[in-house]
C-alpha positions as a Markdown table, in Angstrom:
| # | Residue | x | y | z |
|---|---|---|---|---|
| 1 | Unk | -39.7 | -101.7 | 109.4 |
| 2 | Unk | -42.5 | -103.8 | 107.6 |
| 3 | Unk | -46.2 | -103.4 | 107.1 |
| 4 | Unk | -47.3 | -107.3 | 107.7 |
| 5 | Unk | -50.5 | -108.9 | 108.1 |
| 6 | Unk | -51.6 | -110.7 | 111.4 |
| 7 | Unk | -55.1 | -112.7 | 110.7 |
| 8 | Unk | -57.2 | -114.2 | 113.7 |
| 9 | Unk | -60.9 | -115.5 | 113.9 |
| 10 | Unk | -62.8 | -116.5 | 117.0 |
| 11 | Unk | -66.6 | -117.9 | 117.1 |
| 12 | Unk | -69.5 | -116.5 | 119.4 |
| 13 | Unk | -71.6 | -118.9 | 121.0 |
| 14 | Unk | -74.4 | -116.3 | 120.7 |
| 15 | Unk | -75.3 | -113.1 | 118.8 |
| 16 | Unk | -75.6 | -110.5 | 121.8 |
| 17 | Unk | -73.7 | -107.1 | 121.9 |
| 18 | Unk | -72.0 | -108.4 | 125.3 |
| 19 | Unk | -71.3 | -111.8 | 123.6 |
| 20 | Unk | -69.9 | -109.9 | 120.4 |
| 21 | Unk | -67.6 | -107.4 | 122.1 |
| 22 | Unk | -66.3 | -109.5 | 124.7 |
| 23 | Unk | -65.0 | -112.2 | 121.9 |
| 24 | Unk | -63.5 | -109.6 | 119.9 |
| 25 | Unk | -61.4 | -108.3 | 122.8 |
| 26 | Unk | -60.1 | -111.9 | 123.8 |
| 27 | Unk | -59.2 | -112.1 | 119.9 |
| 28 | Unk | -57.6 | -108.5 | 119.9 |
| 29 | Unk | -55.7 | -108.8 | 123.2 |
| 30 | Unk | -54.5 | -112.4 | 121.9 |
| 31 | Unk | -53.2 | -111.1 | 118.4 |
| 32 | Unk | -51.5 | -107.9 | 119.8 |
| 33 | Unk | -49.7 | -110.2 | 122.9 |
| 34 | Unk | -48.7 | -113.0 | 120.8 |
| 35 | Unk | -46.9 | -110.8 | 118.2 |
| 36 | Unk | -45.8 | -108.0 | 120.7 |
| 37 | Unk | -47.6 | -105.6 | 119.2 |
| 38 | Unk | -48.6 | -101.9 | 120.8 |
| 39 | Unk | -51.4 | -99.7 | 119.9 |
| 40 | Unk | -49.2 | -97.1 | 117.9 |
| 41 | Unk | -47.9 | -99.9 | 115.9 |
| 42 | Unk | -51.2 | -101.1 | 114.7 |
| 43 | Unk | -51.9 | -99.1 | 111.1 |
| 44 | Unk | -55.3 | -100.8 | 110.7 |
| 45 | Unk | -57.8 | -103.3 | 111.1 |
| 46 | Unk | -60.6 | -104.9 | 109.2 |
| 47 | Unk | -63.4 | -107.0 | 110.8 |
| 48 | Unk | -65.9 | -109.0 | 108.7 |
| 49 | Unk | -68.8 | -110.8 | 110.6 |
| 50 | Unk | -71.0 | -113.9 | 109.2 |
| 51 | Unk | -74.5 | -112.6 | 108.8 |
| 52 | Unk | -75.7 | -114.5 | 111.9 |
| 53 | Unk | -73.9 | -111.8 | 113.7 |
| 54 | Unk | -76.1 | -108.2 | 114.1 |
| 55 | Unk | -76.2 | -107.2 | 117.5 |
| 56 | Unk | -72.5 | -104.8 | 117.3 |
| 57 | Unk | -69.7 | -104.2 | 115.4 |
| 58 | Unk | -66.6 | -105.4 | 116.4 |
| 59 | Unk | -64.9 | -102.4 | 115.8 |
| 60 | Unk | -66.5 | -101.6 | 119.1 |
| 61 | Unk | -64.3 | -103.7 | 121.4 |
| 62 | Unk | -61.3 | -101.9 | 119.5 |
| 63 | Unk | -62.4 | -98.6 | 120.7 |
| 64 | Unk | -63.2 | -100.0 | 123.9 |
| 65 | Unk | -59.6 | -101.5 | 124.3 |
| 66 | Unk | -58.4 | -97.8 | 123.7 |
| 67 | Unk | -57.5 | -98.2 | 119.9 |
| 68 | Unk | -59.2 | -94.4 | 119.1 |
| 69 | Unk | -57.2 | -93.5 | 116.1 |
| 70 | Unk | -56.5 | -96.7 | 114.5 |
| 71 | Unk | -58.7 | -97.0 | 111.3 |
| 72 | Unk | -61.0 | -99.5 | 111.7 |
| 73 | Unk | -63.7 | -100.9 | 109.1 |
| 74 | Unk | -66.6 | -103.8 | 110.1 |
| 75 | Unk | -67.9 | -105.6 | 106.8 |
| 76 | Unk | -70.3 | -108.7 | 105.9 |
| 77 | Unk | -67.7 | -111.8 | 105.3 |
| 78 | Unk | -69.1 | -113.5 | 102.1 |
| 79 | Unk | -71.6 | -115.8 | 102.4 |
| 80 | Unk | -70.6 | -119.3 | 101.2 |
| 81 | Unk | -72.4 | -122.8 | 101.6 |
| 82 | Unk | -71.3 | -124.8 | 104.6 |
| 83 | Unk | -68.7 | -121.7 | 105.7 |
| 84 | Unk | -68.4 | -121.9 | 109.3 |
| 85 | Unk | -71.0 | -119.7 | 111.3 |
| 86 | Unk | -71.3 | -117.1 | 114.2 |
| 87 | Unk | -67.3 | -116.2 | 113.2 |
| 88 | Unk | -65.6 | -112.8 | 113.3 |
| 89 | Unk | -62.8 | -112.8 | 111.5 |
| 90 | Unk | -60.0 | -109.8 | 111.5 |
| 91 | Unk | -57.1 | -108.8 | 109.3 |
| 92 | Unk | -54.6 | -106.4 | 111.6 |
| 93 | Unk | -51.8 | -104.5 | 109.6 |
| 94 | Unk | -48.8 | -103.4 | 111.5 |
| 95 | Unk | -45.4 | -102.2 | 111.7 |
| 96 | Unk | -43.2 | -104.4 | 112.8 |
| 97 | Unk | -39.5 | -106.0 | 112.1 |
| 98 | Unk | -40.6 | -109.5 | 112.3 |
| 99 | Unk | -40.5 | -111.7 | 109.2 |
| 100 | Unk | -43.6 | -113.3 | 107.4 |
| 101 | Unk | -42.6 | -116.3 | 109.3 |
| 102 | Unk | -42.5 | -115.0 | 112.4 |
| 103 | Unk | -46.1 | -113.4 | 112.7 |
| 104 | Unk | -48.9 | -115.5 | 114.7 |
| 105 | Unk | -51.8 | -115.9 | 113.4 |
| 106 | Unk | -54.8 | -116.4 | 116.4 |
| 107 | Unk | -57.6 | -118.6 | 115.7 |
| 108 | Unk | -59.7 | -119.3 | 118.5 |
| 109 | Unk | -62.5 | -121.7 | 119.6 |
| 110 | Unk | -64.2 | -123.3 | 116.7 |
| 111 | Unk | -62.5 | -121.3 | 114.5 |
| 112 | Unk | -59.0 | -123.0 | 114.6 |
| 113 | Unk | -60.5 | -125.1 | 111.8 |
| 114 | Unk | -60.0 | -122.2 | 109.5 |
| 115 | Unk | -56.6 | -122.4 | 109.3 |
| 116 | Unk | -55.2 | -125.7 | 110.9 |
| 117 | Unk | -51.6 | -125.0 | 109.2 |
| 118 | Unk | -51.5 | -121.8 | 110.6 |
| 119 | Unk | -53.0 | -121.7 | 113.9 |
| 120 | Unk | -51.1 | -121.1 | 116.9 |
| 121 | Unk | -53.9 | -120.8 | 119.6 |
């Protein structure tokens, strides 16, 4: 068994805590079903938000999904000219069997244009 990767992204259409949370779940729940992945597998998560997003951490909606001992850590993405706004963005490491090729990657809404060679959803 392998630690690999899984990135995902999804966009908010507005900065409130419901907005923020519920987002994050849909992304969550989308990254852990399309790679088959269960709680206990999941050995960490990072979150970065643009800075248009203040109203919760997204390491909320992990808790909330029942993810109480998986470390989790919420940070500022960078802030870059023309970067695409109101986006979380997560980096999920897990232990799995599958192959580099075989992990799915989630981008949703206007995120998908993050990583059109990768993209799956």
């Amino acid at each position: 068994m392998k630690v690999r990767g899984i990135r995902g992204a999804i966009t908010v259409d507005s900065n409130t805590k419901e907005e923020v949370i519920s987002a994050t779940k849909k992304l969550l729940k989308e990254m852990i079903d399309k790679n088959q992945v269960t709680i206990d597998d999941i050995c960490f998560i990072l979150f970065s938000a643009t800075e248009d997003i203040d109203a919760a951490f997204p390491a909320q909606a992990a808790r909330e999904l029942g993810m109480v001992h998986v470390p989790l850590l919420d940070f500022s993405q960078m802030k870059v000219k023309g970067a695409l706004k109101n986006c979380i963005r997560a980096l999920m490491a897990v232990n799995t069997d599958k192959t580099q090729e075989e992990i799915k990657h989630i981008y949703l809404r206007e995120a998908r244009i993050l990583r059109p060679d990768v993209s799956f959803f």
